XYZ file of C-alpha atoms in Angstrom:
300
model
C -20.871 8.883 -37.254
C -17.593 7.260 -36.228
C -14.397 9.243 -36.766
C -11.027 7.574 -36.453
C -8.670 9.197 -33.941
C -6.044 9.010 -36.666
C -8.090 11.389 -38.844
C -8.326 13.814 -35.940
C -4.541 13.837 -35.699
C -4.304 14.437 -39.475
C -6.605 17.465 -39.358
C -4.764 18.919 -36.342
C -1.400 18.495 -38.109
C -2.638 20.341 -41.236
C -4.141 23.103 -39.086
C -0.892 23.573 -37.143
C 1.384 23.411 -40.200
C -1.000 25.400 -42.428
C 0.215 23.164 -45.227
C -0.774 19.729 -46.473
C 2.748 18.959 -47.641
C 4.347 19.973 -44.327
C 1.707 18.051 -42.390
C 2.367 14.959 -44.528
C 6.087 15.261 -43.825
C 5.402 15.584 -40.080
C 3.121 12.537 -40.193
C 5.642 10.512 -42.220
C 3.238 9.886 -45.086
C 2.709 10.989 -48.666
C 0.629 14.102 -49.323
C -1.959 12.633 -51.769
C -3.337 10.060 -49.269
C -3.474 12.751 -46.578
C -5.383 15.156 -48.831
C -7.713 12.393 -50.000
C -8.597 11.229 -46.479
C -9.317 14.750 -45.280
C -11.537 15.374 -48.342
C -13.398 12.144 -47.612
C -13.888 13.334 -44.036
C -15.191 16.689 -45.213
C -17.618 14.887 -47.512
C -18.907 12.786 -44.592
C -19.273 15.880 -42.411
C -20.939 17.847 -45.168
C -18.713 20.869 -44.523
C -15.185 21.930 -45.583
C -12.616 22.004 -42.792
C -10.008 23.994 -44.729
C -9.718 26.700 -47.305
C -7.067 25.444 -49.716
C -5.208 28.503 -51.067
C -3.852 29.505 -48.632
C -4.507 26.618 -46.251
C -6.446 27.803 -43.259
C -9.292 26.543 -41.104
C -12.888 27.298 -41.873
C -15.281 28.000 -38.985
C -16.352 24.358 -39.122
C -12.693 23.317 -39.135
C -11.947 25.416 -36.047
C -14.792 23.710 -34.179
C -13.534 20.298 -35.298
C -9.926 20.972 -34.268
C -10.925 22.291 -30.841
C -13.056 19.222 -30.132
C -10.483 16.833 -31.596
C -7.752 18.208 -29.322
C -9.971 17.697 -26.278
C -10.819 14.136 -27.314
C -7.186 13.242 -28.008
C -6.081 14.718 -24.676
C -8.672 12.639 -22.832
C -7.706 9.580 -24.861
C -4.024 10.005 -24.060
C -4.855 10.367 -20.374
C -7.028 7.272 -20.527
C -4.213 5.269 -22.110
C -1.710 6.529 -19.559
C -3.983 5.705 -16.623
C -4.723 2.271 -18.050
C -1.021 1.468 -18.397
C -0.339 2.738 -14.857
C -3.216 0.705 -13.456
C -1.938 -2.406 -15.217
C 1.429 -1.919 -13.502
C -0.226 -1.237 -10.137
C 0.919 2.389 -10.146
C -2.650 3.642 -10.148
C -5.213 2.068 -7.872
C -5.805 0.927 -4.314
C -4.224 -1.855 -2.289
C -6.202 -2.993 0.760
C -4.060 -3.933 3.753
C -5.270 -5.498 6.971
C -2.921 -5.077 9.919
C -2.551 -6.040 13.563
C -2.472 -3.372 16.258
C 1.270 -3.523 16.878
C 2.018 -2.613 13.248
C 0.122 0.669 13.545
C 2.704 2.404 15.727
C 5.739 2.403 13.463
C 5.861 -0.301 10.779
C 2.727 0.441 8.775
C 3.159 4.258 8.771
C 6.689 3.840 7.445
C 5.551 1.372 4.796
C 2.793 3.719 3.626
C 5.226 6.657 3.544
C 7.672 4.617 1.445
C 4.884 3.634 -0.946
C 3.795 7.260 -1.361
C 7.354 8.319 -2.091
C 7.968 5.615 -4.685
C 4.460 5.455 -6.180
C 2.525 8.694 -5.531
C -0.624 7.483 -7.287
C -0.885 4.253 -5.321
C -3.489 4.417 -2.563
C -3.144 2.248 0.550
C -6.431 1.472 2.288
C -5.660 0.098 5.746
C -7.917 -1.628 8.282
C -7.008 -2.892 11.737
C -8.017 -6.296 13.063
C -7.053 -9.279 15.143
C -5.172 -12.012 13.300
C -8.199 -14.375 13.015
C -10.219 -11.497 11.533
C -7.434 -10.725 9.058
C -7.322 -14.330 7.927
C -11.074 -14.245 7.330
C -10.666 -11.007 5.365
C -8.007 -12.650 3.219
C -10.247 -15.626 2.585
C -13.199 -13.572 1.341
C -11.080 -11.057 -0.605
C -11.835 -8.108 1.684
C -8.091 -7.350 1.906
C -5.283 -7.926 -0.586
C -2.515 -8.229 2.012
C -2.484 -9.006 5.724
C 0.231 -7.625 7.975
C 0.435 -9.933 10.965
C 2.745 -11.756 13.372
C 0.945 -15.039 13.582
C -1.125 -15.915 10.526
C -0.786 -19.691 10.096
C 1.125 -21.349 7.294
C -1.368 -22.622 4.708
C -0.881 -24.036 1.190
C -2.913 -21.214 -0.330
C -0.895 -18.475 1.360
C 2.328 -16.797 0.326
C 4.242 -14.531 2.653
C 7.062 -12.039 2.653
C 8.983 -11.204 5.844
C 8.754 -7.510 6.621
C 10.204 -7.002 10.086
C 11.717 -8.994 12.932
C 11.559 -7.350 16.346
C 12.700 -8.151 19.834
C 10.160 -8.216 22.618
C 10.164 -5.374 25.084
C 8.534 -5.126 28.515
C 6.166 -2.326 29.462
C 5.893 -1.367 33.134
C 4.348 1.438 35.115
C 6.395 4.365 36.378
C 6.240 2.960 39.950
C 7.664 -0.400 38.883
C 11.138 -1.186 40.294
C 12.396 -1.819 36.738
C 11.207 1.543 35.423
C 14.168 3.366 33.933
C 16.376 0.279 33.784
C 18.504 -0.154 30.688
C 17.397 -3.784 30.346
C 15.927 -6.762 32.169
C 15.433 -10.494 31.615
C 12.080 -12.213 31.581
C 13.172 -14.138 34.672
C 13.493 -10.848 36.527
C 9.685 -10.558 36.351
C 9.118 -13.843 38.207
C 6.080 -13.764 40.469
C 4.660 -10.646 38.837
C 1.420 -10.239 36.895
C 1.483 -10.471 33.117
C -1.322 -8.289 31.778
C -2.627 -8.877 28.282
C -5.842 -9.006 26.293
C -7.923 -12.162 26.044
C -6.165 -15.051 24.269
C -9.417 -15.648 22.374
C -8.724 -12.531 20.282
C -5.279 -13.567 19.066
C -4.623 -17.128 20.259
C -1.392 -17.701 18.313
C 0.104 -14.404 19.455
C -0.839 -15.062 23.070
C 0.587 -18.579 22.858
C 3.891 -17.208 21.565
C 4.203 -14.784 24.488
C 3.080 -17.393 27.006
C 5.695 -19.803 25.657
C 8.410 -17.178 26.114
C 7.384 -16.790 29.755
C 7.137 -20.559 30.291
C 10.671 -21.065 28.976
C 12.024 -19.062 31.912
C 10.879 -21.801 34.309
C 9.381 -19.131 36.549
C 5.802 -18.602 37.737
C 3.657 -15.644 36.690
C 0.137 -14.469 37.414
C -2.015 -13.845 34.320
C -4.629 -11.105 33.983
C -6.867 -10.408 31.000
C -7.670 -6.826 30.041
C -11.467 -6.497 29.650
C -10.909 -3.658 27.155
C -8.626 -5.300 24.561
C -5.779 -3.753 22.642
C -3.246 -2.728 25.341
C -4.828 0.729 25.425
C -6.212 0.433 28.947
C -3.728 -1.787 30.754
C -3.356 -1.127 34.462
C 0.378 -1.081 35.063
C 0.393 1.363 37.976
C 0.540 -1.205 40.783
C 4.315 -1.589 40.568
C 4.074 -5.349 40.144
C 2.646 -5.815 36.652
C 4.066 -5.899 33.144
C 3.169 -6.700 29.567
C 5.133 -7.572 26.440
C 5.115 -5.877 23.059
C 7.326 -5.537 19.984
C 10.054 -2.984 20.586
C 8.682 -0.407 18.121
C 5.246 -0.536 19.729
C 6.661 -0.423 23.245
C 8.741 2.651 22.491
C 5.676 4.367 21.029
C 3.568 3.556 24.103
C 6.185 4.820 26.543
C 5.056 7.913 28.441
C 5.301 9.565 31.843
C 3.243 6.705 33.292
C 4.559 3.793 31.211
C 8.194 2.786 30.726
C 9.661 0.509 28.051
C 12.323 -1.891 29.291
C 14.427 -3.724 26.653
C 14.701 -7.468 27.295
C 17.795 -9.633 27.201
C 18.725 -13.110 28.327
C 17.294 -16.629 28.011
C 13.674 -17.321 27.215
C 13.490 -14.330 24.903
C 11.515 -14.514 21.657
C 11.308 -12.329 18.615
C 8.206 -11.453 16.629
C 8.238 -11.817 12.850
C 5.875 -9.441 11.092
C 4.936 -10.796 7.660
C 2.941 -9.624 4.688
C 0.629 -12.473 3.735
C -1.562 -12.894 0.666
C -3.555 -15.537 -1.157
C -1.610 -17.106 -4.007
C -4.679 -16.889 -6.238
C -5.335 -13.237 -5.424
C -2.258 -11.092 -6.015
C -3.228 -7.773 -7.581
C -0.842 -5.426 -9.442
C -1.182 -2.867 -6.634
C -0.348 -5.503 -4.013
C 2.670 -6.573 -6.056
C 3.907 -2.992 -6.109
C 3.485 -2.644 -2.337
C 5.348 -5.908 -1.784
C 8.266 -4.596 -3.837
C 8.268 -1.387 -1.810
C 8.173 -3.429 1.396
C 11.158 -5.494 0.275
C 13.192 -2.343 -0.298
C 12.156 -0.929 3.080
C 13.024 -4.182 4.852
C 16.480 -4.109 3.314
C 17.271 -0.406 3.787
C 15.874 -0.235 7.342
C 17.643 -3.503 8.310
C 14.362 -4.851 9.646
C 15.222 -8.539 9.485
C 18.530 -8.463 11.304
């Protein structure tokens, strides 16, 4: 037996007002149609819901009202959640990100999203840029946060952060503790980095910055990728990282040295997505990112 939600609201109104006329006034309708529809409902149920003089619930009516309130509460919640999900307020956005974003940028973006949209869940996964592009292609992520994803007709992108490069050196390095240095100051030293096969565009960008100095460097590949196990304790080695990452990696054994001068590059961290796959949750995160970019002055 199907019962219209509207009839449930009618019965609840009569029960709460203890009057058909007052319930009709509350429902903005005439009393005769209200009384007739409730009588028709009682006939279908085979049991009276109300005693009429005075108006009060029967035992069957009390059971009906209790159940109707539960159903209407669940229905209202369902409608609310559906509307929120349609706006992206409720749901999950899947974000793939490069290692350097994990130290400062991504945590701040997630914190901003939680503050603005508490019911939005951000599911993050780390990967090299080629892996993130593959994840975008097969729909495994909604957004990719990367420095060097290529420009493609099917991609759209939103700048999130522009950062200067910073040098990382060991505590025994002659530049440790310096306020700044130029890339040319590192001439003849060893540039330590992970294999260019893992992030070829990123490596090429850093190599180009070094080549523009006109100086000569020795190159060494870390067999354990990710900058987590770099050997910088020989006093003659360095690596390059975005400033936020470099500051986070600085410790008693590793020093961050800001870079100035010619040959210097910046890294642009973008949010990238497929034009044919922009979800409501991703749209909401992009709007949050735009606000964060502006308020944190990340593109200056």
